[in-house]
PDB file of C-alpha atoms in Angstrom:
ATOM      1  CA  MET A1140      -8.641   9.160   6.099  1.00 92.00           C
ATOM      2  CA  LYS A1141      -5.034   8.193   6.683  1.00 96.00           C
ATOM      3  CA  VAL A1142      -2.433   8.333   3.922  1.00 97.00           C
ATOM      4  CA  LEU A1143       0.814   6.403   4.150  1.00 97.00           C
ATOM      5  CA  VAL A1144       3.860   7.554   2.127  1.00 98.00           C
ATOM      6  CA  ALA A1145       7.108   5.618   1.647  1.00 97.00           C
ATOM      7  CA  VAL A1146      10.294   7.628   1.172  1.00 97.00           C
ATOM      8  CA  LYS A1147      13.816   6.487   0.406  1.00 96.00           C
ATOM      9  CA  ARG A1148      17.221   7.974   1.159  1.00 96.00           C
ATOM     10  CA  VAL A1149      19.309   7.988  -2.025  1.00 94.00           C
ATOM     11  CA  VAL A1150      22.459   9.587  -3.366  1.00 93.00           C
ATOM     12  CA  ASP A1151      21.493  13.141  -4.382  1.00 93.00           C
ATOM     13  CA  TYR A1152      20.591  13.495  -8.042  1.00 91.00           C
ATOM     14  CA  ASN A1153      23.196  16.258  -8.509  1.00 90.00           C
ATOM     15  CA  VAL A1154      26.074  13.999  -7.381  1.00 90.00           C
ATOM     16  CA  LYS A1155      28.256  12.377 -10.065  1.00 90.00           C
ATOM     17  CA  ILE A1156      28.125   8.673  -9.384  1.00 88.00           C
ATOM     18  CA  ARG A1157      31.467   6.877  -9.031  1.00 89.00           C
ATOM     19  CA  VAL A1158      31.976   3.129  -9.041  1.00 90.00           C
ATOM     20  CA  LYS A1159      34.065   1.624  -6.213  1.00 90.00           C
ATOM     21  CA  ALA A1160      37.552   0.425  -7.025  1.00 88.00           C
ATOM     22  CA  ASP A1161      36.558  -3.195  -6.268  1.00 90.00           C
ATOM     23  CA  LYS A1162      33.447  -2.877  -8.511  1.00 88.00           C
ATOM     24  CA  THR A1163      31.129  -4.103  -5.774  1.00 87.00           C
ATOM     25  CA  GLY A1164      28.891  -1.027  -5.971  1.00 87.00           C
ATOM     26  CA  VAL A1165      28.888   2.782  -6.105  1.00 88.00           C
ATOM     27  CA  GLU A1166      30.856   5.045  -3.806  1.00 88.00           C
ATOM     28  CA  THR A1167      28.747   6.335  -0.922  1.00 86.00           C
ATOM     29  CA  ALA A1168      31.462   7.627   1.441  1.00 87.00           C
ATOM     30  CA  ASN A1169      31.397  11.446   1.820  1.00 87.00           C
ATOM     31  CA  VAL A1170      28.557  11.660  -0.679  1.00 91.00           C
ATOM     32  CA  LYS A1171      25.457  13.869  -0.280  1.00 92.00           C
ATOM     33  CA  PHE A1172      22.200  11.986   0.226  1.00 94.00           C
ATOM     34  CA  SER A1173      18.655  13.305  -0.129  1.00 95.00           C
ATOM     35  CA  MET A1174      15.070  12.117  -0.500  1.00 97.00           C
ATOM     36  CA  ASN A1175      14.270  10.259  -3.736  1.00 96.00           C
ATOM     37  CA  PRO A1176      12.699  12.884  -6.076  1.00 96.00           C
ATOM     38  CA  PHE A1177       9.733  10.673  -6.924  1.00 96.00           C
ATOM     39  CA  ASP A1178       9.074  10.224  -3.180  1.00 97.00           C
ATOM     40  CA  GLU A1179       9.140  13.974  -2.693  1.00 97.00           C
ATOM     41  CA  ILE A1180       6.273  14.147  -5.209  1.00 97.00           C
ATOM     42  CA  ALA A1181       4.416  11.463  -3.215  1.00 97.00           C
ATOM     43  CA  VAL A1182       4.829  13.420   0.058  1.00 97.00           C
ATOM     44  CA  GLU A1183       3.658  16.584  -1.678  1.00 97.00           C
ATOM     45  CA  GLU A1184       0.535  14.899  -3.037  1.00 97.00           C
ATOM     46  CA  ALA A1185      -0.328  13.454   0.357  1.00 97.00           C
ATOM     47  CA  VAL A1186       0.097  16.870   2.020  1.00 97.00           C
ATOM     48  CA  ARG A1187      -2.088  18.472  -0.619  1.00 97.00           C
ATOM     49  CA  LEU A1188      -4.800  15.918   0.067  1.00 96.00           C
ATOM     50  CA  LYS A1189      -4.612  16.814   3.747  1.00 96.00           C
ATOM     51  CA  GLU A1190      -4.749  20.538   3.021  1.00 96.00           C
ATOM     52  CA  ALA A1191      -7.806  19.990   0.818  1.00 94.00           C
ATOM     53  CA  GLY A1192      -9.579  18.267   3.698  1.00 94.00           C
ATOM     54  CA  LYS A1193      -9.606  14.859   1.969  1.00 94.00           C
ATOM     55  CA  ALA A1194      -7.100  13.302   4.312  1.00 94.00           C
ATOM     56  CA  THR A1195      -6.787  13.565   8.079  1.00 95.00           C
ATOM     57  CA  GLU A1196      -3.246  12.257   8.664  1.00 97.00           C
ATOM     58  CA  VAL A1197      -0.069  11.725   6.639  1.00 97.00           C
ATOM     59  CA  VAL A1198       2.321   9.075   7.902  1.00 97.00           C
ATOM     60  CA  VAL A1199       5.812   8.779   6.367  1.00 98.00           C
ATOM     61  CA  VAL A1200       7.839   5.539   6.364  1.00 97.00           C
ATOM     62  CA  SER A1201      11.507   5.123   5.576  1.00 97.00           C
ATOM     63  CA  MET A1202      13.807   2.140   5.776  1.00 96.00           C
ATOM     64  CA  GLY A1203      17.533   2.001   6.182  1.00 94.00           C
ATOM     65  CA  PRO A1204      20.328   3.109   8.501  1.00 93.00           C
ATOM     66  CA  ALA A1205      20.024   5.743  11.237  1.00 94.00           C
ATOM     67  CA  GLN A1206      20.615   8.510   8.687  1.00 93.00           C
ATOM     68  CA  ALA A1207      17.230   7.717   7.099  1.00 95.00           C
ATOM     69  CA  GLN A1208      15.672   9.725   9.881  1.00 96.00           C
ATOM     70  CA  GLU A1209      16.937  12.841   8.143  1.00 95.00           C
ATOM     71  CA  THR A1210      14.831  11.928   5.134  1.00 96.00           C
ATOM     72  CA  ILE A1211      11.809  11.430   7.404  1.00 97.00           C
ATOM     73  CA  ARG A1212      12.410  14.834   9.039  1.00 96.00           C
ATOM     74  CA  THR A1213      12.450  16.384   5.521  1.00 96.00           C
ATOM     75  CA  ALA A1214       9.030  14.878   4.846  1.00 97.00           C
ATOM     76  CA  LEU A1215       7.748  16.041   8.231  1.00 97.00           C
ATOM     77  CA  ALA A1216       8.937  19.575   7.411  1.00 97.00           C
ATOM     78  CA  MET A1217       6.987  19.408   4.166  1.00 96.00           C
ATOM     79  CA  GLY A1218       3.774  18.775   6.166  1.00 96.00           C
ATOM     80  CA  ALA A1219       3.594  15.132   7.168  1.00 97.00           C
ATOM     81  CA  ASP A1220       2.327  14.392  10.666  1.00 96.00           C
ATOM     82  CA  ARG A1221       4.533  11.608  11.936  1.00 96.00           C
ATOM     83  CA  GLY A1222       7.152   9.146  10.818  1.00 97.00           C
ATOM     84  CA  ILE A1223       8.074   5.463  11.120  1.00 97.00           C
ATOM     85  CA  HIS A1224      11.673   4.403  10.733  1.00 97.00           C
ATOM     86  CA  VAL A1225      12.494   0.758   9.994  1.00 97.00           C
ATOM     87  CA  GLN A1226      16.147   0.682  10.997  1.00 96.00           C
ATOM     88  CA  THR A1227      18.375  -1.799   9.266  1.00 95.00           C
ATOM     89  CA  ASP A1228      21.830  -1.811   7.679  1.00 92.00           C
ATOM     90  CA  ALA A1229      20.938  -4.669   5.337  1.00 90.00           C
ATOM     91  CA  GLU A1230      20.580  -4.205   1.598  1.00 89.00           C
ATOM     92  CA  LEU A1231      16.843  -3.800   1.007  1.00 93.00           C
ATOM     93  CA  GLN A1232      15.575  -5.083  -2.342  1.00 93.00           C
ATOM     94  CA  PRO A1233      12.064  -4.207  -3.690  1.00 94.00           C
ATOM     95  CA  LEU A1234      10.361  -7.387  -2.446  1.00 95.00           C
ATOM     96  CA  ALA A1235      11.740  -6.919   1.083  1.00 96.00           C
ATOM     97  CA  VAL A1236      10.596  -3.278   1.091  1.00 96.00           C
ATOM     98  CA  ALA A1237       7.126  -4.310  -0.095  1.00 97.00           C
ATOM     99  CA  LYS A1238       6.898  -6.928   2.671  1.00 97.00           C
ATOM    100  CA  LEU A1239       7.967  -4.356   5.280  1.00 97.00           C
ATOM    101  CA  LEU A1240       5.406  -1.891   3.957  1.00 97.00           C
ATOM    102  CA  LYS A1241       2.719  -4.528   4.076  1.00 97.00           C
ATOM    103  CA  ALA A1242       3.495  -5.189   7.722  1.00 97.00           C
ATOM    104  CA  ILE A1243       3.262  -1.461   8.452  1.00 97.00           C
ATOM    105  CA  VAL A1244      -0.006  -1.126   6.422  1.00 97.00           C
ATOM    106  CA  ASP A1245      -1.506  -3.974   8.420  1.00 96.00           C
ATOM    107  CA  LYS A1246      -0.642  -2.122  11.618  1.00 95.00           C
ATOM    108  CA  GLU A1247      -1.513   1.445  10.548  1.00 96.00           C
ATOM    109  CA  THR A1248      -4.547   0.576   8.318  1.00 96.00           C
ATOM    110  CA  PRO A1249      -4.282   3.568   5.935  1.00 97.00           C
ATOM    111  CA  THR A1250      -6.877   4.115   3.201  1.00 96.00           C
ATOM    112  CA  LEU A1251      -4.321   5.187   0.592  1.00 97.00           C
ATOM    113  CA  VAL A1252      -0.624   4.366   0.124  1.00 97.00           C
ATOM    114  CA  ILE A1253       1.446   6.690  -2.108  1.00 97.00           C
ATOM    115  CA  VAL A1254       4.976   5.812  -3.241  1.00 97.00           C
ATOM    116  CA  GLY A1255       7.338   7.114  -5.892  1.00 95.00           C
ATOM    117  CA  LYS A1256       7.205   5.128  -9.103  1.00 95.00           C
ATOM    118  CA  GLN A1257      10.900   4.296  -8.789  1.00 95.00           C
ATOM    119  CA  ALA A1258      14.056   5.168  -6.913  1.00 94.00           C
ATOM    120  CA  ILE A1259      16.883   6.924  -8.802  1.00 92.00           C
ATOM    121  CA  ASP A1260      19.526   4.584  -7.430  1.00 90.00           C
ATOM    122  CA  ASP A1261      18.303   1.152  -8.578  1.00 89.00           C
ATOM    123  CA  ASP A1262      15.486   2.250 -11.003  1.00 91.00           C
ATOM    124  CA  CYS A1263      13.570  -0.973 -10.256  1.00 93.00           C
ATOM    125  CA  SER A1264      10.025   0.485 -10.343  1.00 93.00           C
ATOM    126  CA  GLN A1265       8.683  -2.576  -8.566  1.00 95.00           C
ATOM    127  CA  THR A1266       7.844  -1.774  -4.915  1.00 96.00           C
ATOM    128  CA  GLY A1267       4.415  -0.205  -5.469  1.00 96.00           C
ATOM    129  CA  GLN A1268       3.241  -3.057  -7.701  1.00 96.00           C
ATOM    130  CA  MET A1269       4.569  -5.706  -5.285  1.00 97.00           C
ATOM    131  CA  LEU A1270       2.895  -4.003  -2.327  1.00 97.00           C
ATOM    132  CA  SER A1271      -0.417  -3.898  -4.190  1.00 97.00           C
ATOM    133  CA  ALA A1272      -0.174  -7.611  -4.931  1.00 97.00           C
ATOM    134  CA  LEU A1273       0.683  -8.505  -1.352  1.00 97.00           C
ATOM    135  CA  LEU A1274      -2.173  -6.466   0.038  1.00 97.00           C
ATOM    136  CA  GLY A1275      -4.686  -7.426  -2.667  1.00 96.00           C
ATOM    137  CA  TRP A1276      -5.423  -3.744  -3.213  1.00 97.00           C
ATOM    138  CA  SER A1277      -6.139  -1.754  -6.385  1.00 96.00           C
ATOM    139  CA  GLN A1278      -3.140  -0.018  -7.935  1.00 96.00           C
ATOM    140  CA  GLY A1279      -2.659   3.095 -10.074  1.00 95.00           C
ATOM    141  CA  THR A1280       0.910   3.432 -11.397  1.00 94.00           C
ATOM    142  CA  PHE A1281       2.739   6.368 -12.980  1.00 94.00           C
ATOM    143  CA  ALA A1282       0.109   8.853 -11.774  1.00 95.00           C
ATOM    144  CA  SER A1283       0.149  12.347 -13.329  1.00 95.00           C
ATOM    145  CA  LYS A1284      -3.140  13.301 -11.563  1.00 95.00           C
ATOM    146  CA  VAL A1285      -4.877  11.968  -8.448  1.00 95.00           C
ATOM    147  CA  ASP A1286      -8.538  12.813  -7.793  1.00 94.00           C
ATOM    148  CA  LEU A1287      -9.733  11.425  -4.436  1.00 91.00           C
ATOM    149  CA  LYS A1288     -13.474  10.861  -4.176  1.00 88.00           C
ATOM    150  CA  ASP A1289     -15.825   9.188  -1.725  1.00 88.00           C
ATOM    151  CA  GLY A1290     -14.683   5.575  -1.659  1.00 91.00           C
ATOM    152  CA  THR A1291     -12.750   5.782  -4.908  1.00 94.00           C
ATOM    153  CA  VAL A1292      -9.686   7.489  -6.416  1.00 95.00           C
ATOM    154  CA  ALA A1293      -9.358   8.475 -10.052  1.00 96.00           C
ATOM    155  CA  VAL A1294      -5.805   8.152 -11.259  1.00 96.00           C
ATOM    156  CA  THR A1295      -4.678   9.649 -14.544  1.00 96.00           C
ATOM    157  CA  ARG A1296      -1.574   7.793 -15.769  1.00 92.00           C
ATOM    158  CA  GLU A1297       0.753   8.202 -18.709  1.00 85.00           C
ATOM    159  CA  VAL A1298       0.783   5.375 -21.213  1.00 87.00           C
ATOM    160  CA  ASP A1299       2.378   4.981 -24.654  1.00 86.00           C
ATOM    161  CA  GLY A1300      -0.709   6.208 -26.450  1.00 86.00           C
ATOM    162  CA  GLY A1301      -1.265   9.306 -24.238  1.00 88.00           C
ATOM    163  CA  LEU A1302      -3.232   9.457 -20.948  1.00 92.00           C
ATOM    164  CA  GLU A1303      -5.368   6.805 -19.302  1.00 95.00           C
ATOM    165  CA  THR A1304      -7.700   7.400 -16.348  1.00 95.00           C
ATOM    166  CA  VAL A1305      -8.589   4.500 -14.026  1.00 95.00           C
ATOM    167  CA  ASP A1306     -11.115   4.568 -11.168  1.00 95.00           C
ATOM    168  CA  LEU A1307      -9.876   2.542  -8.196  1.00 96.00           C
ATOM    169  CA  LYS A1308     -11.808   1.401  -5.193  1.00 96.00           C
ATOM    170  CA  LEU A1309     -10.182   2.324  -1.892  1.00 95.00           C
ATOM    171  CA  PRO A1310      -8.001   1.178  -0.260  1.00 96.00           C
ATOM    172  CA  ALA A1311      -5.437   1.544  -3.035  1.00 97.00           C
ATOM    173  CA  VAL A1312      -1.741   1.950  -3.876  1.00 97.00           C
ATOM    174  CA  VAL A1313      -0.674   4.816  -6.124  1.00 97.00           C
ATOM    175  CA  THR A1314       2.817   5.395  -7.577  1.00 96.00           C
ATOM    176  CA  THR A1315       3.748   8.928  -8.631  1.00 96.00           C
ATOM    177  CA  ASP A1316       5.192  10.274 -11.889  1.00 94.00           C
ATOM    178  CA  LEU A1317       7.150  13.463 -12.386  1.00 92.00           C
ATOM    179  CA  ARG A1318       4.235  15.506 -13.786  1.00 91.00           C
ATOM    180  CA  LEU A1319       1.908  14.932 -10.809  1.00 94.00           C
ATOM    181  CA  ASN A1320       3.078  18.054  -8.934  1.00 95.00           C
ATOM    182  CA  GLU A1321       6.052  20.174  -7.935  1.00 95.00           C
ATOM    183  CA  PRO A1322       7.229  19.529  -4.357  1.00 96.00           C
ATOM    184  CA  ARG A1323       7.387  22.519  -2.033  1.00 94.00           C
ATOM    185  CA  TYR A1324      10.423  23.818  -0.213  1.00 92.00           C
ATOM    186  CA  ALA A1325      10.176  23.396   3.548  1.00 90.00           C
ATOM    187  CA  SER A1326      10.084  26.733   5.385  1.00 91.00           C
ATOM    188  CA  LEU A1327      12.297  27.408   8.349  1.00 93.00           C
ATOM    189  CA  PRO A1328       9.344  27.380  10.866  1.00 93.00           C
ATOM    190  CA  ASN A1329       8.177  24.035   9.502  1.00 94.00           C
ATOM    191  CA  ILE A1330      11.734  22.643   9.721  1.00 95.00           C
ATOM    192  CA  MET A1331      11.814  23.635  13.404  1.00 95.00           C
ATOM    193  CA  LYS A1332       8.363  22.095  14.004  1.00 94.00           C
ATOM    194  CA  ALA A1333       9.452  18.880  12.295  1.00 95.00           C
ATOM    195  CA  LYS A1334      12.085  18.336  14.977  1.00 94.00           C
ATOM    196  CA  LYS A1335       9.269  17.889  17.554  1.00 95.00           C
ATOM    197  CA  LYS A1336       7.137  15.532  15.447  1.00 96.00           C
ATOM    198  CA  PRO A1337       7.311  11.890  16.500  1.00 96.00           C
ATOM    199  CA  ILE A1338       9.279   9.206  14.648  1.00 97.00           C
ATOM    200  CA  GLU A1339       8.485   5.687  15.729  1.00 97.00           C
ATOM    201  CA  PRO A1340      11.493   3.303  15.537  1.00 96.00           C
ATOM    202  CA  THR A1341      11.115  -0.359  14.565  1.00 97.00           C
ATOM    203  CA  THR A1342      13.088  -3.170  12.922  1.00 96.00           C
ATOM    204  CA  PRO A1343      12.418  -5.872  10.334  1.00 96.00           C
ATOM    205  CA  ASP A1344      12.559  -8.476  13.098  1.00 95.00           C
ATOM    206  CA  ALA A1345       9.894  -6.605  15.115  1.00 95.00           C
ATOM    207  CA  LEU A1346       7.717  -6.599  12.010  1.00 95.00           C
ATOM    208  CA  GLY A1347       8.343 -10.285  11.406  1.00 95.00           C
ATOM    209  CA  VAL A1348       9.857  -9.793   7.936  1.00 95.00           C
ATOM    210  CA  ASP A1349      12.924 -11.528   6.489  1.00 94.00           C
ATOM    211  CA  VAL A1350      14.860  -9.006   4.442  1.00 93.00           C
ATOM    212  CA  ALA A1351      17.670 -11.260   3.263  1.00 91.00           C
ATOM    213  CA  PRO A1352      18.574 -10.375  -0.361  1.00 90.00           C
ATOM    214  CA  ARG A1353      17.312 -12.775  -3.002  1.00 89.00           C
ATOM    215  CA  LEU A1354      19.518 -11.284  -5.751  1.00 88.00           C
ATOM    216  CA  ALA A1355      23.310 -10.957  -5.730  1.00 88.00           C
ATOM    217  CA  THR A1356      25.290  -8.158  -7.393  1.00 87.00           C
ATOM    218  CA  LEU A1357      28.134  -9.755  -9.323  1.00 89.00           C
ATOM    219  CA  LYS A1358      29.867  -6.667 -10.576  1.00 91.00           C
ATOM    220  CA  VAL A1359      29.206  -2.937 -11.095  1.00 90.00           C
ATOM    221  CA  GLU A1360      30.858  -1.139 -13.992  1.00 89.00           C
ATOM    222  CA  GLU A1361      30.677   2.300 -15.528  1.00 87.00           C
ATOM    223  CA  PRO A1362      29.107   2.434 -18.988  1.00 85.00           C
ATOM    224  CA  PRO A1363      31.616   2.616 -21.830  1.00 85.00           C
ATOM    225  CA  LYS A1364      32.564   6.068 -23.063  1.00 85.00           C
ATOM    226  CA  ARG A1365      30.789   7.111 -26.220  1.00 83.00           C
ATOM    227  CA  GLN A1366      32.869   6.933 -29.375  1.00 80.00           C
ATOM    228  CA  GLY A1367      33.073   9.725 -31.893  1.00 81.00           C
ATOM    229  CA  GLY A1368      30.605   9.726 -34.757  1.00 82.00           C
ATOM    230  CA  LYS A1369      31.430   9.105 -38.424  1.00 82.00           C
ATOM    231  CA  LYS A1370      30.191  10.902 -41.483  1.00 88.00           C
ATOM    232  CA  VAL A1371      29.015   8.812 -44.429  1.00 89.00           C
ATOM    233  CA  GLY A1372      28.675   9.814 -48.031  1.00 90.00           C
ATOM    234  CA  SER A1373      25.470   7.965 -48.967  1.00 93.00           C
ATOM    235  CA  ILE A1374      22.533   5.950 -47.669  1.00 93.00           C
ATOM    236  CA  ALA A1375      24.095   2.774 -48.997  1.00 93.00           C
ATOM    237  CA  GLU A1376      27.278   3.402 -47.043  1.00 92.00           C
ATOM    238  CA  LEU A1377      25.197   4.101 -43.893  1.00 92.00           C
ATOM    239  CA  VAL A1378      23.261   0.865 -44.279  1.00 93.00           C
ATOM    240  CA  ASP A1379      26.523  -1.035 -44.868  1.00 91.00           C
ATOM    241  CA  LYS A1380      28.096   0.345 -41.688  1.00 89.00           C
ATOM    242  CA  LEU A1381      24.952  -0.308 -39.615  1.00 90.00           C
ATOM    243  CA  LYS A1382      24.854  -3.873 -40.917  1.00 92.00           C
ATOM    244  CA  ASN A1383      28.558  -4.875 -40.899  1.00 90.00           C
ATOM    245  CA  GLU A1384      30.166  -2.607 -38.268  1.00 86.00           C
ATOM    246  CA  ALA A1385      27.462  -1.760 -35.723  1.00 82.00           C
ATOM    247  CA  ARG A1386      25.566  -4.987 -36.451  1.00 86.00           C
ATOM    248  CA  VAL A1387      22.223  -3.444 -35.524  1.00 87.00           C
ATOM    249  CA  ILE A1388      20.345  -4.445 -38.662  1.00 85.00           C
TER     250      ILE A1388
END
């Protein structure tokens, strides 16, 4: 059984985000990038399925500029078998990513697709659901446990009321939550081996997908600084301030 995993190159979560002077986006020059943390969990889960003998091959896909190959190499060092790099300098929005993934799924015919539930740069949390709709496959989102069986996959997911387990018929799309697993650190021997693993290059045009943005960013601003708190002498004064100053009630 083949497992396909999508990984994204994002600004490292330890980096303090700065808005550009012209407010067109965030500063990316001379900034450390790394694999999206939720995608690391997806890679780890796929590798564990392979180690358990439930999967035969793990294929990693990343989309973006040439530097995205570094993200693929990281996944290969974690235990993935080969990579696919969709090279483009265009801004990729969730629908475009889902369409590109569908084209790759049609070509690779995996049984299971695992993606992070969201990327920490745009926080859209849409790609997995869109891909499921485009493919017409079952979907299990926000997975905290994945149990692969013969022809089905049981996904335990976190909901407002606690935990919910859904049984999905394969093929399926699963999006990973933080509590699914803890990604491993790649060892030096595996990092060296990853340099020899194949990465297949392709482009959106070769896949027949239009990636033109459908949404436009008007302006990016930093959130306002938090103001100091105020002490109140009674419940009545608190209610008055919430009603007349904060205007939240």
